[in-house]
């Protein structure tokens, strides 16, 4: 079977610091990493390839240096990598991003399943997967906590929702977005790392995907970010110090309020 | 120190480091506490091709050599000496086949080992034969196209977990050391069973078990090399594998230093960080220096072997002795730096100290290693080589 | 190229402030002036970092065609166990607030059997209920719901469409937005209509909660947002409002899809819903281990609340995920939130900062939690919490 995994290069938000005055990111020394959620998508694809046979192709849209996340995916065992890179893609929102990825999936051809991460840790929208599915007019299963079963025709997924688990039987081809509950991503293998060292991605531009300038980047993006700020500061109140017993009395006063004080 | 490792070796180190971080550190205390063999971790190591590195490409390996094995063992040991020896003992077990096996034996047994589908162990020691390996009593008697094995092997690492065993037995007791032979025995061979499981001081994640042979019929084609070559096989095997013990020791010591440094920068006494006290600083400096010296010697010996040196028994013994003594000293000092906390199981250094001890004992005690070194020195002097 | 970041060289002083703000490392200083490389993704993060306003993002303007004829606010109703979810009621409240009485608030009810749901939606703020009813709409399924919501939007032409940022809303809305080729802002925590431009200003956390971004969708309609549950306030129910229900025709073709629901496995009964709790006692890394949660449960019980946790505690396996508060867990707004041994990293804070009153107990006086807690207590939680439990018990006799 033919599997595609959409992966994104993101700044490691755990390392991001912010300039509170200006409401912007301090990027100094923050490493770029493979979106952590995408490692679960990749692992899921690799597992199904290992058990059903076939290939795993990773696709990313980003600047030339996004090649690094494809290389990492190759070292984990992906077969091929495609980098969608073009000035024209700059400024893409999820609509434009989904469209580009969907066109790439069409160009790859005969794909059975597209795996996406649950969300990217920078944009945090979780919108790209459903957008890709809509562009391809394929069914989608989001928030997949476990893929139970797969054949050439269909897939049975557990979709984790707020109050339980939906078990869905879905016809292929389809787009799945994978939660971290689904698996434990493998560590790269030595042979994978050796292969990754000489890996060169396939490069596709907007024109290669048959996308017109109006459909891509800023012009193909209905949303745009107008301002950024840091989360509203909530001011700290009084800070109490003292023995545990003293603190307990103050806390009990505040917590119990009207309740009798003895 | 920058050892100018190749990209492949760096890849091995990174992979082992990642496995250590994600899959070993979180469970090492539990494995130690429960005396539990890390089967899942072996599977992870297998999937990352780590069992391939000491096996030539012709047999499904990646043929990376001794230094690669040292780098991997060191990095794993930094997290857990017990897991690391469970890994490294495979190379020990496979060594007789790698060094002396026939083409048929190699193509039959090495590929599943390279893939990590099967594990391997080496069985020499017996209840009454430790340092004095020539004292082994296990017998191998030829019977048509089979050998019949009888006897008990003791303290065999990976015993009960491995599927392939290389076993040294006496085929002709009248010839003493020249009467031993080496055999490949597969799990499930009639007459081959497992005995007592040991409850150890350290490296408790590793399996150490008795092997029992009762009229065990081993096909004659499983004889390694020729009859009478058993000790030669065993001694060359140990010469080749000892840098692995040295690497294990370096790794354990490094892990202890890592912990000591981290702790010393956090712990405050007398209103200051304890790493601001010169007494502590001197200990840290000595620990780091001796680790680096041990690593340098270990890598140098491994490189010498990879470069095809015909003789390295003395050097390999030196690396093992030096690194294991460093490991014992450094882990003891790490416990000292952590003070009372170091003595408690909440912190990993007491385990590291327990784990370090074995490196001075197995694959030839450090006393025996010194005998080997001295004998070589005397021989070389006599031969006018010095 | 579809847009351009311009550095006004005359203004640029080469200070490098923009370099540090760029998430993709696209800026550098060459001969004392900032230059932008091809890596720029036009995110605009650098603009505010520039002390001399030397950076301008040229958008593609134009468009705007077809914006007319859209009016009102549509709320996509989410049902849970056959009743409108709390998040839907919050959205109705928010829609009313946004409308300022000037825009009609329509609740789109997609279901198999409306029953008295329309009157409940009305009590909480809907001016009108558009009901799409079909036996095939009993459970949420992506494709039928997409078909219905898209049809409703095409028919009704709302200016704004809101849904909760739940697993349902975050599945449905992006698919509908792409189908209609309009924009969607994810997981908003604040909505506002700019009085000058009439655009919906949608504010949302990104970069793991480190940044609040305000987003507009100014060239297409409708403007769509998913809204984080637990952030907006629902209205007091008003029984006097008149119920107005209209039907949206649904044909069998619309409810056809390529997924079928084989079964639904409800979460185990004793699971608490933190978002419903009035008091939450949360433990973090400072709890040291699962065995210490006993005292938090005891305290929560005394206060009639539930126990929550920070991600650190959940990741360590001390307490299960449903109790996680924060960016990747639940957003809560209890009356009282007691953070015990929680440092107060931004990822935790975004999940609880709308609590009415925040208490924090931490040994480290420099813990960030003290910068936003209403009541800070510097002390060892292993002493303070047991003392507090004793004190409460003593007062209650
Ligand atoms: C502060 C900020 C806020 C934003 N808010 C919005 C918004 O509200 N609405 C909107 O439409 N856009 C928004 N964007 C733009 C959005 O981040 C980009 O469109 C981005 O390309 C995809 O969205 P995401 O990062 O949220 O990814 P998600 O949709 O969360 O990603 C889900 C999955 O899609 C796949 N994927 C995502 N991006 C790529 C890629 N480039 N290449 C390959 N696979 C990928 C991965 O599998 C990933 O796990 C915002 C950007 C910023 C900087
Ligand atoms: C955890 C563990 C795992 C092991 N794994 C394996 C394995 O996988 N395969 C295997 O074959 N064996 C294995 N062994 C056995 C190990 O190699 C032996 O324990 C070791 O060779 C020492 O033998 P011994 O314990 O019988 O000590 P002894 O030989 O009885 O030595 C006792 C003491 O006397 C000293 N001594 C002995 N002879 C001399 C001498 N001539 N001069 C000076 N001092 C001397 C020794 O140094 C030591 O201090 C393992 C042992 C342990 C504890």
Coordinates of C-alpha atoms in Angstrom, one line a residue, chain C residues 49-322:
Chain C
X49 CA 9.8 43.8 17.2
X50 CA 11.2 46.7 15.2
X51 CA 11.8 49.7 17.4
X52 CA 11.9 52.1 14.4
X53 CA 8.9 50.7 12.4
X54 CA 11.2 49.8 9.5
X55 CA 9.4 46.5 8.5
X56 CA 6.3 46.4 6.5
X57 CA 4.3 43.4 5.2
X58 CA 2.7 44.1 1.9
X59 CA -0.4 42.0 1.7
X60 CA -2.2 41.2 -1.5
X61 CA -5.2 43.3 -1.2
X62 CA -7.9 43.2 -3.7
X63 CA -10.5 40.6 -3.2
X64 CA -13.4 41.7 -1.1
X65 CA -15.7 40.8 -3.9
X66 CA -18.6 38.8 -2.7
X67 CA -18.4 40.0 0.8
X68 CA -21.8 41.6 0.5
X69 CA -25.0 39.8 1.2
X70 CA -23.6 38.0 4.3
X71 CA -25.2 38.8 7.7
X72 CA -25.8 37.4 11.1
X73 CA -24.0 34.9 13.3
X74 CA -24.4 31.2 13.0
X75 CA -23.5 28.9 15.9
X76 CA -23.1 25.2 15.1
X77 CA -24.7 23.4 18.0
X78 CA -22.9 20.5 19.5
X79 CA -25.0 17.9 21.3
X80 CA -23.6 15.6 24.0
X81 CA -25.8 12.8 25.3
X82 CA -28.7 14.5 23.4
X83 CA -28.4 17.9 25.1
X84 CA -26.6 21.0 24.0
X85 CA -23.0 20.9 25.2
X86 CA -22.0 23.6 27.7
X87 CA -19.6 24.9 25.0
X88 CA -22.5 25.6 22.7
X89 CA -24.3 27.6 25.4
X90 CA -21.1 29.6 25.9
X91 CA -21.0 30.3 22.1
X92 CA -24.6 31.5 22.1
X93 CA -23.7 33.9 24.9
X94 CA -20.6 35.1 23.0
X95 CA -22.6 35.4 19.7
X96 CA -25.2 37.6 21.5
X97 CA -22.4 39.7 22.9
X98 CA -20.8 40.1 19.5
X99 CA -24.1 40.9 17.8
X100 CA -24.8 43.7 20.1
X101 CA -28.4 43.2 19.2
X102 CA -27.6 44.2 15.6
X103 CA -27.0 40.8 14.2
X104 CA -29.3 37.8 14.2
X105 CA -27.9 34.8 16.1
X106 CA -28.9 31.6 14.5
X107 CA -28.3 28.2 16.2
X108 CA -27.8 25.5 13.6
X109 CA -29.1 22.3 15.2
X110 CA -28.1 19.1 13.4
X111 CA -29.8 16.1 14.8
X112 CA -32.2 13.2 14.4
X113 CA -34.8 14.5 16.8
X114 CA -35.0 18.1 18.0
X115 CA -37.3 17.6 20.9
X116 CA -37.2 20.6 23.2
X117 CA -33.6 21.5 22.3
X118 CA -34.6 24.6 20.3
X119 CA -36.2 26.2 23.3
X120 CA -33.1 25.6 25.4
X121 CA -31.0 27.1 22.6
X122 CA -33.3 30.1 22.6
X123 CA -33.2 30.6 26.3
X124 CA -29.4 30.8 26.1
X125 CA -29.4 33.4 23.4
X126 CA -30.4 32.1 19.9
X127 CA -32.7 34.4 18.0
X128 CA -33.6 31.6 15.7
X129 CA -33.0 27.9 15.4
X130 CA -32.3 26.4 12.1
X131 CA -33.0 22.7 12.4
X132 CA -31.5 20.1 10.1
X133 CA -33.3 16.9 11.0
X134 CA -32.7 13.5 9.6
X135 CA -32.5 10.0 11.1
X136 CA -29.0 9.8 9.5
X137 CA -27.8 12.7 11.8
X138 CA -28.2 10.9 15.1
X139 CA -24.4 10.8 15.7
X140 CA -21.7 13.1 14.7
X141 CA -20.1 11.9 11.5
X142 CA -17.8 14.1 9.5
X143 CA -19.2 13.9 6.0
X144 CA -23.0 14.3 6.7
X145 CA -22.4 17.1 9.2
X146 CA -20.1 18.8 6.7
X147 CA -22.7 18.6 4.0
X148 CA -25.4 20.0 6.3
X149 CA -23.3 22.9 7.7
X150 CA -22.0 23.8 4.2
X151 CA -25.6 23.8 2.9
X152 CA -26.8 25.9 5.8
X153 CA -24.1 28.4 5.2
X154 CA -24.8 28.5 1.5
X155 CA -28.4 29.0 2.1
X156 CA -28.2 31.4 5.1
X157 CA -25.1 33.4 4.2
X158 CA -24.0 34.2 7.8
X159 CA -21.2 36.7 8.2
X160 CA -19.7 34.7 11.1
X161 CA -19.9 31.0 11.9
X162 CA -18.8 29.7 15.3
X163 CA -18.3 26.2 16.6
X164 CA -16.7 24.9 19.8
X165 CA -13.1 23.9 19.5
X166 CA -14.0 20.4 20.6
X167 CA -13.0 17.2 18.8
X168 CA -16.3 17.7 16.9
X169 CA -15.8 21.4 16.0
X170 CA -12.1 20.9 15.1
X171 CA -13.1 18.0 12.8
X172 CA -16.1 19.7 11.1
X173 CA -15.1 23.3 10.7
X174 CA -11.8 22.9 8.8
X175 CA -13.5 20.6 6.4
X176 CA -16.3 23.0 5.8
X177 CA -14.0 26.0 5.6
X178 CA -11.9 24.3 2.9
X179 CA -15.1 23.2 1.1
X180 CA -16.3 26.8 1.0
X181 CA -12.8 28.1 0.4
X182 CA -13.0 30.5 3.3
X183 CA -10.8 31.1 6.3
X184 CA -11.0 29.5 9.7
X185 CA -9.4 30.6 12.9
X186 CA -8.6 27.9 15.4
X187 CA -9.3 27.6 19.0
X188 CA -10.1 31.3 19.7
X189 CA -10.1 32.7 23.2
X190 CA -11.3 36.2 22.3
X191 CA -13.6 37.5 19.6
X192 CA -14.3 41.1 18.8
X193 CA -15.8 43.0 15.9
X194 CA -13.7 46.0 14.8
X195 CA -16.2 48.9 14.7
X196 CA -14.3 50.6 11.9
X197 CA -13.8 47.8 9.5
X198 CA -16.6 45.5 10.7
X199 CA -14.1 42.6 10.6
X200 CA -14.1 39.9 13.2
X201 CA -10.9 40.1 15.2
X202 CA -10.2 36.6 16.3
X203 CA -7.6 36.1 19.0
X204 CA -6.0 32.8 19.8
X205 CA -3.0 31.3 21.5
X206 CA -0.3 29.8 19.3
X207 CA 3.2 28.6 19.8
X208 CA 2.1 26.5 22.7
X209 CA 0.3 29.4 24.4
X210 CA 3.4 31.7 24.3
X211 CA 1.8 34.1 21.8
X212 CA -1.7 35.5 21.4
X213 CA -2.3 36.1 17.7
X214 CA -5.1 38.2 16.3
X215 CA -6.4 37.0 13.0
X216 CA -8.8 38.4 10.4
X217 CA -10.5 36.8 7.5
X218 CA -11.1 39.9 5.4
X219 CA -11.4 38.7 1.8
X220 CA -13.9 35.9 2.1
X221 CA -17.1 35.1 3.9
X222 CA -18.1 33.7 6.2
X223 CA -15.6 34.4 8.9
X224 CA -15.3 31.1 10.7
X225 CA -13.9 30.4 14.2
X226 CA -13.7 27.5 16.5
X227 CA -13.8 28.7 20.1
X228 CA -12.1 27.2 23.1
X229 CA -14.6 25.7 25.5
X230 CA -14.6 27.2 29.0
X231 CA -13.5 30.6 27.9
X232 CA -16.7 32.4 26.9
X233 CA -19.5 33.1 29.4
X234 CA -22.9 31.7 28.9
X235 CA -25.9 33.9 29.6
X236 CA -28.4 33.5 32.3
X237 CA -31.2 31.5 30.7
X238 CA -34.1 33.8 29.7
X239 CA -37.4 32.0 29.5
X240 CA -39.2 35.0 28.0
X241 CA -37.5 34.7 24.6
X242 CA -39.7 33.6 21.7
X243 CA -38.7 30.3 20.1
X244 CA -38.4 30.6 16.3
X245 CA -37.6 27.3 14.5
X246 CA -36.9 26.9 10.8
X247 CA -36.1 23.7 9.0
X248 CA -33.2 23.2 6.8
X249 CA -34.1 20.5 4.2
X250 CA -31.8 17.5 4.4
X251 CA -31.9 14.8 1.7
X252 CA -30.5 11.3 1.9
X253 CA -27.6 12.2 -0.3
X254 CA -26.3 14.6 2.2
X255 CA -26.2 12.1 5.0
X256 CA -24.3 9.5 2.9
X257 CA -20.7 9.1 3.9
X258 CA -17.7 6.8 3.8
X259 CA -17.4 6.3 7.5
X260 CA -19.7 4.3 9.7
X261 CA -19.8 4.3 13.4
X262 CA -19.3 0.8 14.6
X263 CA -19.6 1.6 18.3
X264 CA -19.2 4.3 20.9
X265 CA -17.3 3.4 24.1
X266 CA -18.2 5.9 26.8
X267 CA -15.4 6.9 29.2
X268 CA -15.6 5.1 32.5
X269 CA -18.4 6.5 34.6
X270 CA -16.3 7.8 37.6
X271 CA -14.4 10.1 35.3
X272 CA -14.9 13.7 36.5
X273 CA -15.5 16.6 34.2
X274 CA -13.0 19.2 35.5
X275 CA -14.6 21.9 33.4
X276 CA -17.8 21.6 35.5
X277 CA -15.9 21.9 38.9
X278 CA -16.3 25.0 41.0
X279 CA -13.1 24.3 43.0
X280 CA -10.1 22.7 41.5
X281 CA -7.0 21.6 43.5
X282 CA -4.2 20.9 41.1
X283 CA -0.9 19.3 41.7
X284 CA 2.3 19.6 39.7
X285 CA 5.8 18.4 39.6
X286 CA 6.3 19.5 43.2
X287 CA 4.0 16.6 44.3
X288 CA 7.1 14.3 43.7
X289 CA 5.0 11.2 43.1
X290 CA 1.5 9.6 42.7
X291 CA 1.4 8.6 46.3
X292 CA 1.1 12.2 47.4
X293 CA -2.1 13.0 45.6
X294 CA -4.1 11.5 48.5
X295 CA -3.9 14.8 50.4
X296 CA -5.0 16.8 47.3
X297 CA -8.1 14.5 47.0
X298 CA -8.8 15.0 50.6
X299 CA -8.5 18.8 50.3
X300 CA -10.7 18.8 47.2
X301 CA -13.3 16.7 48.9
X302 CA -13.4 19.1 51.9
X303 CA -13.9 22.0 49.5
X304 CA -16.4 20.2 47.3
X305 CA -14.1 20.3 44.3
X306 CA -12.0 18.1 42.0
X307 CA -8.3 17.3 41.6
X308 CA -6.5 18.5 38.5
X309 CA -2.8 18.4 37.5
X310 CA -0.2 20.1 35.4
X311 CA 1.3 18.4 32.4
X312 CA 4.5 17.5 34.3
X313 CA 2.5 15.4 36.7
X314 CA 0.5 13.7 33.9
X315 CA 3.5 13.0 31.8
X316 CA 5.2 11.5 34.8
X317 CA 2.2 9.1 35.0
X318 CA 1.2 10.3 38.5
X319 CA -2.3 11.1 37.5
X320 CA -4.4 10.4 34.3
X321 CA -4.7 12.7 31.4
X322 CA -8.3 13.7 31.8

